[in-house]
Amino acid sequence: MRKLLSFLIILILMTSCDGNRAISTNGVSETAPAAEGEGVQRSQDRVNSIEKSITASRTKKKSHQNVVSIENYSEKRFLMAGKSSPVVPQDFIIGKIVDSSLKSDSAEAAVAQFFDDYRAGKISKNPAGYFLSENRTLLTMLFEEWHNSRFFPASVRIGNGLASESETKVTARCFMGDGDCICEFVMAKDGGKWKIKSFSGNLEEMTAPAPKREEFEPEVYYFF
């Protein structure tokens, strides 16, 4: 009787140990793939987010036709006077055009240099030299895609930047063939060098011929 009781106790203990090992083994085998799957999903979500941002930037419609700022309100009001369908020249919207070569250490000069380097294919090779970290991945991919599609401005007109305490907004008008587009750069200093903090615009707009517009008479500026 004692031998039988001892045998049953040993059998119960052995069954209990095997059960614990099974639970432990199952916990490892199921958790590891789950954690790996979550990592892959996060990576895919990041890629999807970048692709969505690029698509939104490429399909963005022109929204600069009637932009009014404190800087140009009064002048624009005079341009519109007496016209049922006012015509505002696009170069007026980018501000006074500047010769960036005369302002070597300026945000305007940095924008001009950016377009030169973009045409030369240098942007994707050294994105940290042109973009701040917050939008670097998206902007690098965006300009690389435009570069591969050969959306190269034949000429660029740069407006006088509007400076705040820590950054400068520079608007540029880009031309290619009969089309054009307007781009806005927000520039900030990083390690003593001007870099792009944010960008809005769509270089693909340059492929669409600009609509015929009424001739603009610059003499109107001198009336007031």
JSON list of N, CA, C and O in Angstrom, two decimals, residues 125-175:
[
{"chain": "A", "resi": 125, "resn": "LYS", "atom": "N", "xyz": [21.97, 62.62, -51.95]},
{"chain": "A", "resi": 125, "resn": "LYS", "atom": "CA", "xyz": [23.27, 62.12, -51.50]},
{"chain": "A", "resi": 125, "resn": "LYS", "atom": "C", "xyz": [23.66, 62.69, -50.13]},
{"chain": "A", "resi": 125, "resn": "LYS", "atom": "O", "xyz": [24.43, 62.07, -49.40]},
{"chain": "A", "resi": 126, "resn": "ASN", "atom": "N", "xyz": [23.13, 63.86, -49.80]},
{"chain": "A", "resi": 126, "resn": "ASN", "atom": "CA", "xyz": [23.46, 64.49, -48.52]},
{"chain": "A", "resi": 126, "resn": "ASN", "atom": "C", "xyz": [22.25, 65.26, -47.99]},
{"chain": "A", "resi": 126, "resn": "ASN", "atom": "O", "xyz": [22.28, 66.49, -47.88]},
{"chain": "A", "resi": 127, "resn": "PRO", "atom": "N", "xyz": [21.14, 64.58, -47.68]},
{"chain": "A", "resi": 127, "resn": "PRO", "atom": "CA", "xyz": [19.93, 65.28, -47.24]},
{"chain": "A", "resi": 127, "resn": "PRO", "atom": "C", "xyz": [20.12, 66.09, -45.97]},
{"chain": "A", "resi": 127, "resn": "PRO", "atom": "O", "xyz": [19.48, 67.13, -45.80]},
{"chain": "A", "resi": 128, "resn": "ALA", "atom": "N", "xyz": [21.02, 65.65, -45.08]},
{"chain": "A", "resi": 128, "resn": "ALA", "atom": "CA", "xyz": [21.24, 66.38, -43.83]},
{"chain": "A", "resi": 128, "resn": "ALA", "atom": "C", "xyz": [21.84, 67.76, -44.09]},
{"chain": "A", "resi": 128, "resn": "ALA", "atom": "O", "xyz": [21.77, 68.64, -43.24]},
{"chain": "A", "resi": 129, "resn": "GLY", "atom": "N", "xyz": [22.43, 67.96, -45.27]},
{"chain": "A", "resi": 129, "resn": "GLY", "atom": "CA", "xyz": [23.01, 69.25, -45.60]},
{"chain": "A", "resi": 129, "resn": "GLY", "atom": "C", "xyz": [21.98, 70.26, -46.08]},
{"chain": "A", "resi": 129, "resn": "GLY", "atom": "O", "xyz": [22.30, 71.44, -46.23]},
{"chain": "A", "resi": 130, "resn": "TYR", "atom": "N", "xyz": [20.74, 69.80, -46.30]},
{"chain": "A", "resi": 130, "resn": "TYR", "atom": "CA", "xyz": [19.72, 70.69, -46.86]},
{"chain": "A", "resi": 130, "resn": "TYR", "atom": "C", "xyz": [18.45, 70.77, -46.02]},
{"chain": "A", "resi": 130, "resn": "TYR", "atom": "O", "xyz": [17.77, 71.79, -46.01]},
{"chain": "A", "resi": 131, "resn": "PHE", "atom": "N", "xyz": [18.09, 69.67, -45.33]},
{"chain": "A", "resi": 131, "resn": "PHE", "atom": "CA", "xyz": [16.83, 69.62, -44.60]},
{"chain": "A", "resi": 131, "resn": "PHE", "atom": "C", "xyz": [17.07, 69.44, -43.09]},
{"chain": "A", "resi": 131, "resn": "PHE", "atom": "O", "xyz": [17.96, 68.69, -42.70]},
{"chain": "A", "resi": 132, "resn": "LEU", "atom": "N", "xyz": [16.26, 70.11, -42.28]},
{"chain": "A", "resi": 132, "resn": "LEU", "atom": "CA", "xyz": [16.27, 69.83, -40.85]},
{"chain": "A", "resi": 132, "resn": "LEU", "atom": "C", "xyz": [15.66, 68.45, -40.60]},
{"chain": "A", "resi": 132, "resn": "LEU", "atom": "O", "xyz": [14.90, 67.93, -41.42]},
{"chain": "A", "resi": 133, "resn": "SER", "atom": "N", "xyz": [15.96, 67.87, -39.47]},
{"chain": "A", "resi": 133, "resn": "SER", "atom": "CA", "xyz": [15.61, 66.47, -39.21]},
{"chain": "A", "resi": 133, "resn": "SER", "atom": "C", "xyz": [14.11, 66.20, -39.21]},
{"chain": "A", "resi": 133, "resn": "SER", "atom": "O", "xyz": [13.68, 65.11, -39.59]},
{"chain": "A", "resi": 134, "resn": "GLU", "atom": "N", "xyz": [13.29, 67.18, -38.82]},
{"chain": "A", "resi": 134, "resn": "GLU", "atom": "CA", "xyz": [11.87, 66.91, -38.61]},
{"chain": "A", "resi": 134, "resn": "GLU", "atom": "C", "xyz": [11.13, 66.48, -39.88]},
{"chain": "A", "resi": 134, "resn": "GLU", "atom": "O", "xyz": [10.18, 65.70, -39.82]},
{"chain": "A", "resi": 135, "resn": "ASN", "atom": "N", "xyz": [11.55, 66.99, -41.05]},
{"chain": "A", "resi": 135, "resn": "ASN", "atom": "CA", "xyz": [10.88, 66.61, -42.31]},
{"chain": "A", "resi": 135, "resn": "ASN", "atom": "C", "xyz": [11.86, 66.01, -43.32]},
{"chain": "A", "resi": 135, "resn": "ASN", "atom": "O", "xyz": [11.55, 65.94, -44.51]},
{"chain": "A", "resi": 136, "resn": "ARG", "atom": "N", "xyz": [13.02, 65.60, -42.86]},
{"chain": "A", "resi": 136, "resn": "ARG", "atom": "CA", "xyz": [14.10, 65.22, -43.77]},
{"chain": "A", "resi": 136, "resn": "ARG", "atom": "C", "xyz": [13.73, 64.01, -44.64]},
{"chain": "A", "resi": 136, "resn": "ARG", "atom": "O", "xyz": [13.96, 64.03, -45.86]},
{"chain": "A", "resi": 137, "resn": "THR", "atom": "N", "xyz": [13.17, 62.97, -44.05]},
{"chain": "A", "resi": 137, "resn": "THR", "atom": "CA", "xyz": [12.87, 61.76, -44.81]},
{"chain": "A", "resi": 137, "resn": "THR", "atom": "C", "xyz": [11.86, 62.03, -45.91]},
{"chain": "A", "resi": 137, "resn": "THR", "atom": "O", "xyz": [12.05, 61.67, -47.07]},
{"chain": "A", "resi": 138, "resn": "LEU", "atom": "N", "xyz": [10.77, 62.71, -45.55]},
{"chain": "A", "resi": 138, "resn": "LEU", "atom": "CA", "xyz": [9.72, 63.00, -46.52]},
{"chain": "A", "resi": 138, "resn": "LEU", "atom": "C", "xyz": [10.24, 63.89, -47.65]},
{"chain": "A", "resi": 138, "resn": "LEU", "atom": "O", "xyz": [10.04, 63.60, -48.83]},
{"chain": "A", "resi": 139, "resn": "LEU", "atom": "N", "xyz": [10.92, 64.98, -47.31]},
{"chain": "A", "resi": 139, "resn": "LEU", "atom": "CA", "xyz": [11.38, 65.92, -48.33]},
{"chain": "A", "resi": 139, "resn": "LEU", "atom": "C", "xyz": [12.45, 65.31, -49.23]},
{"chain": "A", "resi": 139, "resn": "LEU", "atom": "O", "xyz": [12.49, 65.57, -50.43]},
{"chain": "A", "resi": 140, "resn": "THR", "atom": "N", "xyz": [13.32, 64.47, -48.66]},
{"chain": "A", "resi": 140, "resn": "THR", "atom": "CA", "xyz": [14.33, 63.80, -49.48]},
{"chain": "A", "resi": 140, "resn": "THR", "atom": "C", "xyz": [13.66, 62.91, -50.52]},
{"chain": "A", "resi": 140, "resn": "THR", "atom": "O", "xyz": [14.02, 62.94, -51.71]},
{"chain": "A", "resi": 141, "resn": "MET", "atom": "N", "xyz": [12.68, 62.12, -50.09]},
{"chain": "A", "resi": 141, "resn": "MET", "atom": "CA", "xyz": [11.97, 61.24, -51.01]},
{"chain": "A", "resi": 141, "resn": "MET", "atom": "C", "xyz": [11.21, 62.04, -52.06]},
{"chain": "A", "resi": 141, "resn": "MET", "atom": "O", "xyz": [11.18, 61.67, -53.25]},
{"chain": "A", "resi": 142, "resn": "LEU", "atom": "N", "xyz": [10.60, 63.13, -51.64]},
{"chain": "A", "resi": 142, "resn": "LEU", "atom": "CA", "xyz": [9.79, 63.94, -52.55]},
{"chain": "A", "resi": 142, "resn": "LEU", "atom": "C", "xyz": [10.64, 64.55, -53.65]},
{"chain": "A", "resi": 142, "resn": "LEU", "atom": "O", "xyz": [10.33, 64.43, -54.85]},
{"chain": "A", "resi": 143, "resn": "PHE", "atom": "N", "xyz": [11.75, 65.20, -53.29]},
{"chain": "A", "resi": 143, "resn": "PHE", "atom": "CA", "xyz": [12.60, 65.83, -54.30]},
{"chain": "A", "resi": 143, "resn": "PHE", "atom": "C", "xyz": [13.35, 64.79, -55.14]},
{"chain": "A", "resi": 143, "resn": "PHE", "atom": "O", "xyz": [13.64, 65.04, -56.31]},
{"chain": "A", "resi": 144, "resn": "GLU", "atom": "N", "xyz": [13.65, 63.64, -54.56]},
{"chain": "A", "resi": 144, "resn": "GLU", "atom": "CA", "xyz": [14.30, 62.59, -55.35]},
{"chain": "A", "resi": 144, "resn": "GLU", "atom": "C", "xyz": [13.34, 62.07, -56.43]},
{"chain": "A", "resi": 144, "resn": "GLU", "atom": "O", "xyz": [13.74, 61.83, -57.57]},
{"chain": "A", "resi": 145, "resn": "GLU", "atom": "N", "xyz": [12.06, 61.93, -56.06]},
{"chain": "A", "resi": 145, "resn": "GLU", "atom": "CA", "xyz": [11.07, 61.48, -57.04]},
{"chain": "A", "resi": 145, "resn": "GLU", "atom": "C", "xyz": [10.91, 62.52, -58.16]},
{"chain": "A", "resi": 145, "resn": "GLU", "atom": "O", "xyz": [10.86, 62.16, -59.34]},
{"chain": "A", "resi": 146, "resn": "TRP", "atom": "N", "xyz": [10.84, 63.80, -57.79]},
{"chain": "A", "resi": 146, "resn": "TRP", "atom": "CA", "xyz": [10.74, 64.84, -58.81]},
{"chain": "A", "resi": 146, "resn": "TRP", "atom": "C", "xyz": [11.99, 64.86, -59.69]},
{"chain": "A", "resi": 146, "resn": "TRP", "atom": "O", "xyz": [11.90, 65.06, -60.90]},
{"chain": "A", "resi": 147, "resn": "HIS", "atom": "N", "xyz": [13.16, 64.67, -59.07]},
{"chain": "A", "resi": 147, "resn": "HIS", "atom": "CA", "xyz": [14.41, 64.66, -59.84]},
{"chain": "A", "resi": 147, "resn": "HIS", "atom": "C", "xyz": [14.41, 63.50, -60.84]},
{"chain": "A", "resi": 147, "resn": "HIS", "atom": "O", "xyz": [14.79, 63.68, -62.01]},
{"chain": "A", "resi": 148, "resn": "ASN", "atom": "N", "xyz": [14.00, 62.33, -60.41]},
{"chain": "A", "resi": 148, "resn": "ASN", "atom": "CA", "xyz": [13.95, 61.18, -61.29]},
{"chain": "A", "resi": 148, "resn": "ASN", "atom": "C", "xyz": [12.95, 61.37, -62.43]},
{"chain": "A", "resi": 148, "resn": "ASN", "atom": "O", "xyz": [13.11, 60.80, -63.52]},
{"chain": "A", "resi": 149, "resn": "SER", "atom": "N", "xyz": [11.92, 62.17, -62.18]},
{"chain": "A", "resi": 149, "resn": "SER", "atom": "CA", "xyz": [10.91, 62.46, -63.21]},
{"chain": "A", "resi": 149, "resn": "SER", "atom": "C", "xyz": [11.28, 63.68, -64.05]},
{"chain": "A", "resi": 149, "resn": "SER", "atom": "O", "xyz": [10.51, 64.08, -64.92]},
{"chain": "A", "resi": 150, "resn": "ARG", "atom": "N", "xyz": [12.44, 64.28, -63.74]},
{"chain": "A", "resi": 150, "resn": "ARG", "atom": "CA", "xyz": [12.99, 65.40, -64.50]},
{"chain": "A", "resi": 150, "resn": "ARG", "atom": "C", "xyz": [12.11, 66.65, -64.47]},
{"chain": "A", "resi": 150, "resn": "ARG", "atom": "O", "xyz": [11.89, 67.32, -65.48]},
{"chain": "A", "resi": 151, "resn": "PHE", "atom": "N", "xyz": [11.60, 66.96, -63.31]},
{"chain": "A", "resi": 151, "resn": "PHE", "atom": "CA", "xyz": [10.90, 68.23, -63.11]},
{"chain": "A", "resi": 151, "resn": "PHE", "atom": "C", "xyz": [11.93, 69.28, -62.69]},
{"chain": "A", "resi": 151, "resn": "PHE", "atom": "O", "xyz": [12.07, 69.61, -61.51]},
{"chain": "A", "resi": 152, "resn": "PHE", "atom": "N", "xyz": [12.67, 69.81, -63.66]},
{"chain": "A", "resi": 152, "resn": "PHE", "atom": "CA", "xyz": [13.74, 70.76, -63.39]},
{"chain": "A", "resi": 152, "resn": "PHE", "atom": "C", "xyz": [13.30, 72.18, -63.80]},
{"chain": "A", "resi": 152, "resn": "PHE", "atom": "O", "xyz": [13.02, 72.41, -64.98]},
{"chain": "A", "resi": 153, "resn": "PRO", "atom": "N", "xyz": [13.27, 73.13, -62.88]},
{"chain": "A", "resi": 153, "resn": "PRO", "atom": "CA", "xyz": [12.95, 74.51, -63.28]},
{"chain": "A", "resi": 153, "resn": "PRO", "atom": "C", "xyz": [14.03, 75.05, -64.23]},
{"chain": "A", "resi": 153, "resn": "PRO", "atom": "O", "xyz": [15.23, 74.93, -63.96]},
{"chain": "A", "resi": 154, "resn": "ALA", "atom": "N", "xyz": [13.59, 75.64, -65.34]},
{"chain": "A", "resi": 154, "resn": "ALA", "atom": "CA", "xyz": [14.55, 76.27, -66.25]},
{"chain": "A", "resi": 154, "resn": "ALA", "atom": "C", "xyz": [15.07, 77.57, -65.64]},
{"chain": "A", "resi": 154, "resn": "ALA", "atom": "O", "xyz": [16.20, 77.98, -65.88]},
{"chain": "A", "resi": 155, "resn": "SER", "atom": "N", "xyz": [14.22, 78.21, -64.84]},
{"chain": "A", "resi": 155, "resn": "SER", "atom": "CA", "xyz": [14.64, 79.43, -64.14]},
{"chain": "A", "resi": 155, "resn": "SER", "atom": "C", "xyz": [13.82, 79.56, -62.87]},
{"chain": "A", "resi": 155, "resn": "SER", "atom": "O", "xyz": [12.72, 79.01, -62.76]},
{"chain": "A", "resi": 156, "resn": "VAL", "atom": "N", "xyz": [14.37, 80.29, -61.91]},
{"chain": "A", "resi": 156, "resn": "VAL", "atom": "CA", "xyz": [13.71, 80.48, -60.61]},
{"chain": "A", "resi": 156, "resn": "VAL", "atom": "C", "xyz": [13.80, 81.95, -60.23]},
{"chain": "A", "resi": 156, "resn": "VAL", "atom": "O", "xyz": [14.87, 82.56, -60.30]},
{"chain": "A", "resi": 157, "resn": "ARG", "atom": "N", "xyz": [12.68, 82.53, -59.84]},
{"chain": "A", "resi": 157, "resn": "ARG", "atom": "CA", "xyz": [12.66, 83.89, -59.31]},
{"chain": "A", "resi": 157, "resn": "ARG", "atom": "C", "xyz": [12.41, 83.78, -57.80]},
{"chain": "A", "resi": 157, "resn": "ARG", "atom": "O", "xyz": [11.49, 83.11, -57.36]},
{"chain": "A", "resi": 158, "resn": "ILE", "atom": "N", "xyz": [13.22, 84.47, -57.04]},
{"chain": "A", "resi": 158, "resn": "ILE", "atom": "CA", "xyz": [13.16, 84.36, -55.57]},
{"chain": "A", "resi": 158, "resn": "ILE", "atom": "C", "xyz": [12.72, 85.69, -54.98]},
{"chain": "A", "resi": 158, "resn": "ILE", "atom": "O", "xyz": [13.27, 86.75, -55.32]},
{"chain": "A", "resi": 159, "resn": "GLY", "atom": "N", "xyz": [11.73, 85.62, -54.10]},
{"chain": "A", "resi": 159, "resn": "GLY", "atom": "CA", "xyz": [11.23, 86.82, -53.44]},
{"chain": "A", "resi": 159, "resn": "GLY", "atom": "C", "xyz": [12.03, 87.15, -52.19]},
{"chain": "A", "resi": 159, "resn": "GLY", "atom": "O", "xyz": [12.72, 86.29, -51.64]},
{"chain": "A", "resi": 160, "resn": "ASN", "atom": "N", "xyz": [11.91, 88.38, -51.75]},
{"chain": "A", "resi": 160, "resn": "ASN", "atom": "CA", "xyz": [12.59, 88.82, -50.54]},
{"chain": "A", "resi": 160, "resn": "ASN", "atom": "C", "xyz": [11.98, 88.10, -49.33]},
{"chain": "A", "resi": 160, "resn": "ASN", "atom": "O", "xyz": [10.78, 88.13, -49.12]},
{"chain": "A", "resi": 161, "resn": "GLY", "atom": "N", "xyz": [12.81, 87.44, -48.54]},
{"chain": "A", "resi": 161, "resn": "GLY", "atom": "CA", "xyz": [12.32, 86.64, -47.42]},
{"chain": "A", "resi": 161, "resn": "GLY", "atom": "C", "xyz": [11.69, 87.46, -46.31]},
{"chain": "A", "resi": 161, "resn": "GLY", "atom": "O", "xyz": [12.06, 88.62, -46.07]},
{"chain": "A", "resi": 162, "resn": "LEU", "atom": "N", "xyz": [10.72, 86.86, -45.64]},
{"chain": "A", "resi": 162, "resn": "LEU", "atom": "CA", "xyz": [10.07, 87.47, -44.48]},
{"chain": "A", "resi": 162, "resn": "LEU", "atom": "C", "xyz": [10.64, 86.80, -43.24]},
{"chain": "A", "resi": 162, "resn": "LEU", "atom": "O", "xyz": [10.39, 85.61, -43.00]},
{"chain": "A", "resi": 163, "resn": "ALA", "atom": "N", "xyz": [11.38, 87.54, -42.45]},
{"chain": "A", "resi": 163, "resn": "ALA", "atom": "CA", "xyz": [12.10, 86.95, -41.32]},
{"chain": "A", "resi": 163, "resn": "ALA", "atom": "C", "xyz": [11.32, 87.12, -40.02]},
{"chain": "A", "resi": 163, "resn": "ALA", "atom": "O", "xyz": [10.71, 88.17, -39.77]},
{"chain": "A", "resi": 164, "resn": "SER", "atom": "N", "xyz": [11.34, 86.07, -39.20]},
{"chain": "A", "resi": 164, "resn": "SER", "atom": "CA", "xyz": [10.83, 86.15, -37.84]},
{"chain": "A", "resi": 164, "resn": "SER", "atom": "C", "xyz": [12.01, 85.94, -36.90]},
{"chain": "A", "resi": 164, "resn": "SER", "atom": "O", "xyz": [13.16, 86.02, -37.31]},
{"chain": "A", "resi": 165, "resn": "GLU", "atom": "N", "xyz": [11.73, 85.65, -35.65]},
{"chain": "A", "resi": 165, "resn": "GLU", "atom": "CA", "xyz": [12.80, 85.54, -34.66]},
{"chain": "A", "resi": 165, "resn": "GLU", "atom": "C", "xyz": [13.76, 84.38, -34.97]},
{"chain": "A", "resi": 165, "resn": "GLU", "atom": "O", "xyz": [14.97, 84.51, -34.80]},
{"chain": "A", "resi": 166, "resn": "SER", "atom": "N", "xyz": [13.23, 83.26, -35.43]},
{"chain": "A", "resi": 166, "resn": "SER", "atom": "CA", "xyz": [14.08, 82.07, -35.58]},
{"chain": "A", "resi": 166, "resn": "SER", "atom": "C", "xyz": [14.09, 81.47, -36.98]},
{"chain": "A", "resi": 166, "resn": "SER", "atom": "O", "xyz": [14.82, 80.52, -37.23]},
{"chain": "A", "resi": 167, "resn": "GLU", "atom": "N", "xyz": [13.28, 82.02, -37.91]},
{"chain": "A", "resi": 167, "resn": "GLU", "atom": "CA", "xyz": [13.21, 81.44, -39.24]},
{"chain": "A", "resi": 167, "resn": "GLU", "atom": "C", "xyz": [12.86, 82.50, -40.27]},
{"chain": "A", "resi": 167, "resn": "GLU", "atom": "O", "xyz": [12.46, 83.62, -39.92]},
{"chain": "A", "resi": 168, "resn": "THR", "atom": "N", "xyz": [13.02, 82.15, -41.53]},
{"chain": "A", "resi": 168, "resn": "THR", "atom": "CA", "xyz": [12.72, 83.07, -42.62]},
{"chain": "A", "resi": 168, "resn": "THR", "atom": "C", "xyz": [11.91, 82.33, -43.68]},
{"chain": "A", "resi": 168, "resn": "THR", "atom": "O", "xyz": [12.27, 81.22, -44.09]},
{"chain": "A", "resi": 169, "resn": "LYS", "atom": "N", "xyz": [10.81, 82.94, -44.12]},
{"chain": "A", "resi": 169, "resn": "LYS", "atom": "CA", "xyz": [9.98, 82.35, -45.17]},
{"chain": "A", "resi": 169, "resn": "LYS", "atom": "C", "xyz": [10.39, 82.96, -46.50]},
{"chain": "A", "resi": 169, "resn": "LYS", "atom": "O", "xyz": [10.39, 84.17, -46.67]},
{"chain": "A", "resi": 170, "resn": "VAL", "atom": "N", "xyz": [10.72, 82.09, -47.45]},
{"chain": "A", "resi": 170, "resn": "VAL", "atom": "CA", "xyz": [11.15, 82.53, -48.78]},
{"chain": "A", "resi": 170, "resn": "VAL", "atom": "C", "xyz": [10.23, 81.89, -49.81]},
{"chain": "A", "resi": 170, "resn": "VAL", "atom": "O", "xyz": [10.05, 80.67, -49.83]},
{"chain": "A", "resi": 171, "resn": "THR", "atom": "N", "xyz": [9.64, 82.74, -50.67]},
{"chain": "A", "resi": 171, "resn": "THR", "atom": "CA", "xyz": [8.76, 82.24, -51.72]},
{"chain": "A", "resi": 171, "resn": "THR", "atom": "C", "xyz": [9.46, 82.37, -53.06]},
{"chain": "A", "resi": 171, "resn": "THR", "atom": "O", "xyz": [10.11, 83.38, -53.34]},
{"chain": "A", "resi": 172, "resn": "ALA", "atom": "N", "xyz": [9.35, 81.34, -53.88]},
{"chain": "A", "resi": 172, "resn": "ALA", "atom": "CA", "xyz": [10.02, 81.33, -55.18]},
{"chain": "A", "resi": 172, "resn": "ALA", "atom": "C", "xyz": [9.03, 80.91, -56.26]},
{"chain": "A", "resi": 172, "resn": "ALA", "atom": "O", "xyz": [8.11, 80.11, -56.01]},
{"chain": "A", "resi": 173, "resn": "ARG", "atom": "N", "xyz": [9.23, 81.45, -57.46]},
{"chain": "A", "resi": 173, "resn": "ARG", "atom": "CA", "xyz": [8.42, 81.06, -58.61]},
{"chain": "A", "resi": 173, "resn": "ARG", "atom": "C", "xyz": [9.32, 80.33, -59.60]},
{"chain": "A", "resi": 173, "resn": "ARG", "atom": "O", "xyz": [10.35, 80.86, -60.02]},
{"chain": "A", "resi": 174, "resn": "CYS", "atom": "N", "xyz": [8.94, 79.10, -59.95]},
{"chain": "A", "resi": 174, "resn": "CYS", "atom": "CA", "xyz": [9.76, 78.24, -60.81]},
{"chain": "A", "resi": 174, "resn": "CYS", "atom": "C", "xyz": [9.11, 78.11, -62.19]},
{"chain": "A", "resi": 174, "resn": "CYS", "atom": "O", "xyz": [7.90, 77.97, -62.30]},
{"chain": "A", "resi": 175, "resn": "PHE", "atom": "N", "xyz": [9.94, 78.14, -63.23]},
{"chain": "A", "resi": 175, "resn": "PHE", "atom": "CA", "xyz": [9.45, 78.08, -64.61]},
{"chain": "A", "resi": 175, "resn": "PHE", "atom": "C", "xyz": [10.04, 76.87, -65.32]},
{"chain": "A", "resi": 175, "resn": "PHE", "atom": "O", "xyz": [11.22, 76.56, -65.17]}
]
